[in-house]
PDB file of C-alpha atoms in Angstrom:
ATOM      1  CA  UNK A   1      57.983  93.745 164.683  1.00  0.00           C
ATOM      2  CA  UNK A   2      58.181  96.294 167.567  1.00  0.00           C
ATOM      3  CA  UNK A   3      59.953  99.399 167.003  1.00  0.00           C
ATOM      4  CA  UNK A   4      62.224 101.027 169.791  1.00  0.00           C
ATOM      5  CA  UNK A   5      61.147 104.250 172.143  1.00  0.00           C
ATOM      6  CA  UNK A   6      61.427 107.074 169.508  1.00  0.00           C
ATOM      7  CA  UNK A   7      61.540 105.474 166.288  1.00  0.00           C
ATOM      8  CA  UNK A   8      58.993 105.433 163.716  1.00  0.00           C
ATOM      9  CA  UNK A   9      58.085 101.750 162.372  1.00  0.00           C
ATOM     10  CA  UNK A  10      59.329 101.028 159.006  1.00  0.00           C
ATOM     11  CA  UNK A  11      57.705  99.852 156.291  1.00  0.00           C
ATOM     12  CA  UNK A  12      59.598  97.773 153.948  1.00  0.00           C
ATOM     13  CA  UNK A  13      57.224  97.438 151.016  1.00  0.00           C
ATOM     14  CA  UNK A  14      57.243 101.491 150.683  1.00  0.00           C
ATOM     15  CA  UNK A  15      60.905 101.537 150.663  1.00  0.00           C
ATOM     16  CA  UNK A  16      61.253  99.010 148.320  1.00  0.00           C
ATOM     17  CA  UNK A  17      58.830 100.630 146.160  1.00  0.00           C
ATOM     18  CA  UNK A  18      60.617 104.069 146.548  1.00  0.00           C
ATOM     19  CA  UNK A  19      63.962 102.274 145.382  1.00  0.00           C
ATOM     20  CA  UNK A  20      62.542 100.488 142.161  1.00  0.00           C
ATOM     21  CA  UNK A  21      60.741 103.419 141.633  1.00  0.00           C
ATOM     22  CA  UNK A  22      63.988 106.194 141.490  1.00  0.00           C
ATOM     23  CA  UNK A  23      65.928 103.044 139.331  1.00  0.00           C
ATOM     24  CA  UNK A  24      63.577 103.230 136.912  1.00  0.00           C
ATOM     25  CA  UNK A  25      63.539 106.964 136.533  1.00  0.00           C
ATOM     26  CA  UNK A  26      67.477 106.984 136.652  1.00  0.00           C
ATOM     27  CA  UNK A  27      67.372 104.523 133.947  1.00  0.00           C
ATOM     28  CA  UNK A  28      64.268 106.122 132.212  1.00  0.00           C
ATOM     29  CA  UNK A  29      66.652 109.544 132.162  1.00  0.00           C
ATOM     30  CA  UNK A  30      69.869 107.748 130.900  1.00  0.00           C
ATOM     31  CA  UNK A  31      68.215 106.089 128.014  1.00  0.00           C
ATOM     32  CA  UNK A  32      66.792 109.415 127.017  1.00  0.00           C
ATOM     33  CA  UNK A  33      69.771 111.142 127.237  1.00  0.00           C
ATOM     34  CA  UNK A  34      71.753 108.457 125.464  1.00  0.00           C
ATOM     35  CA  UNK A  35      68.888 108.974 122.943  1.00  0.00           C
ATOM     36  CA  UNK A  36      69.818 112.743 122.634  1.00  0.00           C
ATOM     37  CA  UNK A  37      73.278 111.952 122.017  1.00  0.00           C
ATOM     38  CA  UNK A  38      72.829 109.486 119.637  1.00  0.00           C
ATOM     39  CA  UNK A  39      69.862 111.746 117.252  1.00  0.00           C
ATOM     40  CA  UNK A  40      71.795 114.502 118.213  1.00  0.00           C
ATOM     41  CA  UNK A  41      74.933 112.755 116.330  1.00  0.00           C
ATOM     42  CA  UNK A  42      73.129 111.376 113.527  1.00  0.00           C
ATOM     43  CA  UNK A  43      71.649 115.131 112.822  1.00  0.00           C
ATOM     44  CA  UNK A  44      75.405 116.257 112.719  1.00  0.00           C
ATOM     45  CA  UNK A  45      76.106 113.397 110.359  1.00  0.00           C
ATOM     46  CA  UNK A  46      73.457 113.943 108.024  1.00  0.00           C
ATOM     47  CA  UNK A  47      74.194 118.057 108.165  1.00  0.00           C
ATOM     48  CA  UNK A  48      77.677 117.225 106.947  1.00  0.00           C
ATOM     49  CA  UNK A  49      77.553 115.155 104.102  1.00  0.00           C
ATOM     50  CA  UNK A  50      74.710 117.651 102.224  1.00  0.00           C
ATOM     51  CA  UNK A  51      75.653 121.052 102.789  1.00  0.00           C
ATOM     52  CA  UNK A  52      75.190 123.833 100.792  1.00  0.00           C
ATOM     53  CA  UNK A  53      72.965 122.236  98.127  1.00  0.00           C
ATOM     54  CA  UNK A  54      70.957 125.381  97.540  1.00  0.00           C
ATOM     55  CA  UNK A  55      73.725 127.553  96.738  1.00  0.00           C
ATOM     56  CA  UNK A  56      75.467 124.607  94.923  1.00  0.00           C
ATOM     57  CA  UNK A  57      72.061 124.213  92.566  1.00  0.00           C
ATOM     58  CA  UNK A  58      72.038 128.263  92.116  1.00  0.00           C
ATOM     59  CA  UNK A  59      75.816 128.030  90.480  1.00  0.00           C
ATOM     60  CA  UNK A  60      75.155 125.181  88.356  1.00  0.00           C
ATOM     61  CA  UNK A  61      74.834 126.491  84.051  1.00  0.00           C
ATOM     62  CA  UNK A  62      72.200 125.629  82.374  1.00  0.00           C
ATOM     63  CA  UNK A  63      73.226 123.705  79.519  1.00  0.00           C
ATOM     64  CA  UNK A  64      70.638 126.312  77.278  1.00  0.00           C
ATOM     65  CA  UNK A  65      73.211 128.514  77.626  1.00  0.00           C
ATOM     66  CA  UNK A  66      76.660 126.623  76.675  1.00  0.00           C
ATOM     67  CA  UNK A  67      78.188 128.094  73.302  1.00  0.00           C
ATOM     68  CA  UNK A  68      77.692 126.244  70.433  1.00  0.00           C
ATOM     69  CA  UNK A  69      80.370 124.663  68.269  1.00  0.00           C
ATOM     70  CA  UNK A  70      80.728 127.084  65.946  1.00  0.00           C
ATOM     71  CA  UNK A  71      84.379 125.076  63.809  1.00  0.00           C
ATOM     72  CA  UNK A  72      81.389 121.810  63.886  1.00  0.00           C
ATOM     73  CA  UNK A  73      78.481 124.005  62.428  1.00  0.00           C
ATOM     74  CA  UNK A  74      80.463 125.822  59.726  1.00  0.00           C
ATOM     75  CA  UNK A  75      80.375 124.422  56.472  1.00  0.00           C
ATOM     76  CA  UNK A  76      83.367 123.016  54.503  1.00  0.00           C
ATOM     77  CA  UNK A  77      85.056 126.033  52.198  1.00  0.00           C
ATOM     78  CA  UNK A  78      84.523 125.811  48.461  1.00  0.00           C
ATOM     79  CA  UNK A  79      85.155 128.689  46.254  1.00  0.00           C
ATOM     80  CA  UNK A  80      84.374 128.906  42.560  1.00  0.00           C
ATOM     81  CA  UNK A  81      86.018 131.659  40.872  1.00  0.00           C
ATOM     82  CA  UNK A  82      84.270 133.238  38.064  1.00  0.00           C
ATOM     83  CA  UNK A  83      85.781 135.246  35.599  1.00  0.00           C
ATOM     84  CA  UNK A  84      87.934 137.911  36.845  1.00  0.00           C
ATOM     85  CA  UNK A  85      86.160 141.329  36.490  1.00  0.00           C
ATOM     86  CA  UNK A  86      88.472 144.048  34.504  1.00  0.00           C
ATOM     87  CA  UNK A  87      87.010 147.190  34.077  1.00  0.00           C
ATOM     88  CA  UNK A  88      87.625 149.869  31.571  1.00  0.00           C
ATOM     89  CA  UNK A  89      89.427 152.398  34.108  1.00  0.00           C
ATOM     90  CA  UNK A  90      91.675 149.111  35.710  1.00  0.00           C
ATOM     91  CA  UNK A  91      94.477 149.145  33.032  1.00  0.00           C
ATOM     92  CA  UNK A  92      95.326 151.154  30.351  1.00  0.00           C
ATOM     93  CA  UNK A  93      94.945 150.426  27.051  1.00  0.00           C
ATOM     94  CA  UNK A  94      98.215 152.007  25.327  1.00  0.00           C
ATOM     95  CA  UNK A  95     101.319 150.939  27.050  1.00  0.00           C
ATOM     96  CA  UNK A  96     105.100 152.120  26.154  1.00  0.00           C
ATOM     97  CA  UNK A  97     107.767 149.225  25.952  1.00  0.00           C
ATOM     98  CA  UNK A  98     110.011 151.314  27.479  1.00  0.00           C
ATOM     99  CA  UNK A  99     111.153 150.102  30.697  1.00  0.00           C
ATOM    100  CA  UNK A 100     110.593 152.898  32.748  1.00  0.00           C
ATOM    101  CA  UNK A 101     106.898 153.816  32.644  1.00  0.00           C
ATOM    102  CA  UNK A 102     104.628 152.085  35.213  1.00  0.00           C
ATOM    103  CA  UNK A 103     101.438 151.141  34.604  1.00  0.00           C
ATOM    104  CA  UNK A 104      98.873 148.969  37.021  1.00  0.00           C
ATOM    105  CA  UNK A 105      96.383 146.491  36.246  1.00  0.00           C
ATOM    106  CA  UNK A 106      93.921 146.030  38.550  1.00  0.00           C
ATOM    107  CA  UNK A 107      91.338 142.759  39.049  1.00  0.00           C
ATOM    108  CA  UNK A 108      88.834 141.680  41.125  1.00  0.00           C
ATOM    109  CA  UNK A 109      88.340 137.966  41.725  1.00  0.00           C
ATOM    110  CA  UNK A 110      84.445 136.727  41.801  1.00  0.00           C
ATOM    111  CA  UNK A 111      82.745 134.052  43.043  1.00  0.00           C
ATOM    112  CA  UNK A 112      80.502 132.181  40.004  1.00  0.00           C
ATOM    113  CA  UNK A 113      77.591 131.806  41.797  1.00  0.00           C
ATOM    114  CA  UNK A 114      76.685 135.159  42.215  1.00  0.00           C
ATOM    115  CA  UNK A 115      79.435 137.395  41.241  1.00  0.00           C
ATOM    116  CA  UNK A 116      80.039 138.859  44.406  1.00  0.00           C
ATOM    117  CA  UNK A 117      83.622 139.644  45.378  1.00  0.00           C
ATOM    118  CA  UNK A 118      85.477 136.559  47.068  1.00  0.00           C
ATOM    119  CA  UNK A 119      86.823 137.131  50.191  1.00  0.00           C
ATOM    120  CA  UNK A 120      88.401 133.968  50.701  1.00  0.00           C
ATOM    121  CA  UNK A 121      92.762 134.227  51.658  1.00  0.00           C
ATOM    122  CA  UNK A 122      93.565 131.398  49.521  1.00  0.00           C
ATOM    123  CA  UNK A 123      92.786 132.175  45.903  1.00  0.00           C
ATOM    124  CA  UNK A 124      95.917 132.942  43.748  1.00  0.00           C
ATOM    125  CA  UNK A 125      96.435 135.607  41.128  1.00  0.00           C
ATOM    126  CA  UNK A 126      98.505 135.376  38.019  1.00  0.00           C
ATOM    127  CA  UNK A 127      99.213 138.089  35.379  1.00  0.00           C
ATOM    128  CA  UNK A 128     101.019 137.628  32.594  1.00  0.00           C
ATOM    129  CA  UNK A 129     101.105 138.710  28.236  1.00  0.00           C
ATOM    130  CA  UNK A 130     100.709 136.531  25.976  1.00  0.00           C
ATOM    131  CA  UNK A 131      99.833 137.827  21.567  1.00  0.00           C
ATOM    132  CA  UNK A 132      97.541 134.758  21.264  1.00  0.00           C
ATOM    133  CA  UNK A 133      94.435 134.920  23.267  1.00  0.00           C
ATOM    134  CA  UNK A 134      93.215 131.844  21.700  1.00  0.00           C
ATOM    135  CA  UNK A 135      96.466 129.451  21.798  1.00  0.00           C
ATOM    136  CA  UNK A 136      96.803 130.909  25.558  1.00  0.00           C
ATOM    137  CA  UNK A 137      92.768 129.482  26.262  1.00  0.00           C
ATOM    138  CA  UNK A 138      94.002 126.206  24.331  1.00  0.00           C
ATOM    139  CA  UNK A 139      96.933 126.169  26.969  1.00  0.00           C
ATOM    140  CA  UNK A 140      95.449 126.155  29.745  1.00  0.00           C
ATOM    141  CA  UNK A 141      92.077 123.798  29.127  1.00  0.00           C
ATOM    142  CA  UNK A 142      94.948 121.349  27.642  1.00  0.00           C
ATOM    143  CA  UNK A 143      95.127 118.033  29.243  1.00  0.00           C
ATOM    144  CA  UNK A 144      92.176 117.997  31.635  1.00  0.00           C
ATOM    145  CA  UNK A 145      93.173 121.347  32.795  1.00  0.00           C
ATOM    146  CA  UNK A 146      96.345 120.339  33.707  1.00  0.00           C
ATOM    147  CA  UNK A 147      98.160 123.907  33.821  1.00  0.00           C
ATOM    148  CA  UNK A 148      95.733 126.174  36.827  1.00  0.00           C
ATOM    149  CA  UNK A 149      95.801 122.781  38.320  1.00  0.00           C
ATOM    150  CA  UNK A 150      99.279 122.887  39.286  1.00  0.00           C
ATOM    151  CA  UNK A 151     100.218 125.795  41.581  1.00  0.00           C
ATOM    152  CA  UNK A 152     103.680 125.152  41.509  1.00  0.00           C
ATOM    153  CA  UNK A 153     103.903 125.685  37.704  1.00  0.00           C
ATOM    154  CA  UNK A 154     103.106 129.370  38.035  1.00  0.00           C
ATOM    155  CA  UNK A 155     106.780 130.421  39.129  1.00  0.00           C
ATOM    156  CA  UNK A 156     107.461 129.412  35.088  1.00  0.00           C
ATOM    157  CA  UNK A 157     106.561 130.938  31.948  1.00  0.00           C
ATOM    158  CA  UNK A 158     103.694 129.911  30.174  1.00  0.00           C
ATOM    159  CA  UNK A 159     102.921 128.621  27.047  1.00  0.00           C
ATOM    160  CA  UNK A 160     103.097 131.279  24.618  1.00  0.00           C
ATOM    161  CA  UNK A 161     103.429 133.506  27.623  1.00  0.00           C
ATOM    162  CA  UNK A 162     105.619 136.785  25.982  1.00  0.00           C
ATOM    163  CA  UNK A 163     108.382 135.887  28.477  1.00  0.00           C
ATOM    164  CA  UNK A 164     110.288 138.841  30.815  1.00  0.00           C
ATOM    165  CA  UNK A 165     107.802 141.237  28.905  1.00  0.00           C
ATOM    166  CA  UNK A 166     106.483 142.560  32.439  1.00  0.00           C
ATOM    167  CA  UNK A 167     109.086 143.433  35.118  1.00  0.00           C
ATOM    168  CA  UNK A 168     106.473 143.813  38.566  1.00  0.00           C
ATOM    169  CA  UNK A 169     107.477 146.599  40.685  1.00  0.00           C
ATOM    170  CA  UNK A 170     107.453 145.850  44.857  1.00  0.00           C
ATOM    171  CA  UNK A 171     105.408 144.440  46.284  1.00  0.00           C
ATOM    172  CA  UNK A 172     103.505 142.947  43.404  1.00  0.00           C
ATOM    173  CA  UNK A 173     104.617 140.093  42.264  1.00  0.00           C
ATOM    174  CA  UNK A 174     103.619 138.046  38.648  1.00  0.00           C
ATOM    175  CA  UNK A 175     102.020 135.470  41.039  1.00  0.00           C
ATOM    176  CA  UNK A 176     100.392 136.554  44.034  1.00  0.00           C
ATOM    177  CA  UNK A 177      97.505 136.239  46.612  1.00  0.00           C
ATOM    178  CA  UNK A 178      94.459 137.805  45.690  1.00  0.00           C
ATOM    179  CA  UNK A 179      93.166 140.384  47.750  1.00  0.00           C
ATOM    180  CA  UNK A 180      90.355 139.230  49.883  1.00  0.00           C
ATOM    181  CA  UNK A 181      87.343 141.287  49.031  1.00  0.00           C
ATOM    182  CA  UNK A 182      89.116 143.832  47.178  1.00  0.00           C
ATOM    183  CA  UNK A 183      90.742 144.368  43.771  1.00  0.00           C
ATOM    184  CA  UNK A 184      94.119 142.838  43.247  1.00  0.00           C
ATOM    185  CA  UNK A 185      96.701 145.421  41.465  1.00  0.00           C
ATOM    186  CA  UNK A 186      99.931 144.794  39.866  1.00  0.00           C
ATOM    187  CA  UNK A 187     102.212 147.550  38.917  1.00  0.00           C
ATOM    188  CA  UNK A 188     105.147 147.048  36.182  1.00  0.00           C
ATOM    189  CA  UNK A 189     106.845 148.314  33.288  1.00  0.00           C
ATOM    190  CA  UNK A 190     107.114 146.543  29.890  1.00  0.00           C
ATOM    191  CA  UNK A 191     110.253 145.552  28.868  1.00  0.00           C
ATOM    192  CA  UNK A 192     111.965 147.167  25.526  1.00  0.00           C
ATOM    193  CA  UNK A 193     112.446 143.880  23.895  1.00  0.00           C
ATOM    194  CA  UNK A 194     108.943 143.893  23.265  1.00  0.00           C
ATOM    195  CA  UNK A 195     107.682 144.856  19.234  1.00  0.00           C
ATOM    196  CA  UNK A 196     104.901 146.679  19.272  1.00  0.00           C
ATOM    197  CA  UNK A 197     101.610 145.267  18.131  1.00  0.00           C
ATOM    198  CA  UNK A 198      98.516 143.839  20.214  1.00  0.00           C
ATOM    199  CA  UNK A 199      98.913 142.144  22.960  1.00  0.00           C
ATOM    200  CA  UNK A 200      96.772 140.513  25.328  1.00  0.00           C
ATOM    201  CA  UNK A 201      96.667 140.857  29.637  1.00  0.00           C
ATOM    202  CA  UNK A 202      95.884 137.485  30.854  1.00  0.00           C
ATOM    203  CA  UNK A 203      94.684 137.259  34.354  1.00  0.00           C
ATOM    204  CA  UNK A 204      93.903 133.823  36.015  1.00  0.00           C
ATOM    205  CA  UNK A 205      92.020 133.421  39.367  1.00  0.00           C
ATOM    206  CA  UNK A 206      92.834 129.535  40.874  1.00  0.00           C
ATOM    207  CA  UNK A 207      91.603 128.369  44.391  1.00  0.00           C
ATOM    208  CA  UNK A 208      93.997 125.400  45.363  1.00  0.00           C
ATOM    209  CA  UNK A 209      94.503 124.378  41.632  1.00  0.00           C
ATOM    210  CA  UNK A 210      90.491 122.640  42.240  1.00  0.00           C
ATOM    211  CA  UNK A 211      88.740 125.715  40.541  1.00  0.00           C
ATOM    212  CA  UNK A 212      89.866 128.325  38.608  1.00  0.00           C
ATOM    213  CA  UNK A 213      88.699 130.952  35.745  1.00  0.00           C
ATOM    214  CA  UNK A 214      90.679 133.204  33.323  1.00  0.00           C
ATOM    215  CA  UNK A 215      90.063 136.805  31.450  1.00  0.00           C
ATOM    216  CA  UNK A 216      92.268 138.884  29.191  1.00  0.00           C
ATOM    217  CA  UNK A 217      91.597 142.700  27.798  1.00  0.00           C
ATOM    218  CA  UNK A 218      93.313 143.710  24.557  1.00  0.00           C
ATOM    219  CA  UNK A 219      96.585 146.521  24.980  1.00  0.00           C
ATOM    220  CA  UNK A 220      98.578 148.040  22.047  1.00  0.00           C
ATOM    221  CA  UNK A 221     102.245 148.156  23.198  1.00  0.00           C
ATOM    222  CA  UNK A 222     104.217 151.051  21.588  1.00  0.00           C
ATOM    223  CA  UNK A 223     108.030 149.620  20.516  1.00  0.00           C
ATOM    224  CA  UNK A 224     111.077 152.308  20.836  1.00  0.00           C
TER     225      UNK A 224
END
């Protein structure tokens, strides 16, 4: 092929070359930046779905340290009342039947097991006079225990129970709680309709009418 005046020959191999050549680096640069995009995107989408996880791990409670159950661990109440404990300076022994001097009796309710004070809320306390000791001991082991067993009888008399003989002064009462880990007290006069003679202050300790224990001290009640 000749070329004109002034104009280099061309050579159409080299150009070819040339243009195959800059496609393939066009297309060489477009996959790699399509590449970019697309690790680039999956990086994002990976970031996104975890983040945090160290300072999420670093909140977390170890389960070492949870509180324990303490209602499931305790175990199920039971108190056994021993005989109440009346000592010789918690009543006196001499009383007036004259309706106007006060006098206390105090008791304090015991567990059996070890005679240590209860200090259980739901034990009852019951005072009352009776001249029998041993008809008032037959009374209340009578029919399978049948009396302390039923906390609703209290509000009545008892058998040979000297009835209206003590009138409680506020806020004792004949029937009462006792007092948890302390002495119960009961203050009251003696009525005037009472002879003198011996008498007997009967004090019974009951926990839900399931167990229950009695003790009386000896008092000489002056008449008018």
């Amino acid at each position: 092929m000749q070329a004109a005046p002034g104009e280099k020959p061309r050579n159409s191999v080299t150009s070819r070359s040339s243009t195959i050549i800059i496609y393939t680096l066009l297309c060489f640069s477009l996959a790699g930046l399509i590449s970019g995009f697309a690790f680039g995107g999956f990086l994002a989408h990976f970031s996104r779905k975890s983040p945090g996880l160290a300072s999420k791990f670093a909140t977390l409670t170890p389960i070492s340290r949870r509180n324990p159950n303490l209602a499931a661990t305790q175990a199920a109440e039971n108190v056994e009342p021993g005989e109440p404990v009346i000592a010789s300076g918690d009543y006196t022994s001499a009383e007036k039947a004259d309706g106007a001097t006060r006098y206390t009796l105090s008791v304090q309710a015991v567990n059996l097991a070890d005679n240590t004070p209860i200090t259980a809320t739901d034990v009852t306390c019951r005072l009352w006079l009776t001249s029998d000791p041993n008809a008032t001991a037959a009374d209340l082991s009578a029919n399978g225990y049948a009396l302390p067993r039923t906390l609703a009888s209290f509000s009545q008399p008892f058998p040979h129970e000297v009835a209206r003989a003590l009138n409680f002064a506020s806020p004792s009462q004949q029937t009462q709680p006792c007092a948890a880990g302390k002495k119960t007290t009961w203050t009251y006069t003696i009525s005037p309709s009472v002879p003198g003679g011996t008498y007997y202050l009967a004090v019974l300790t009951d926990w839900r009418g399931i167990h229950y224990n009695w003790y009386m001290v000896a008092i000489k009640i002056l008449g008018q």
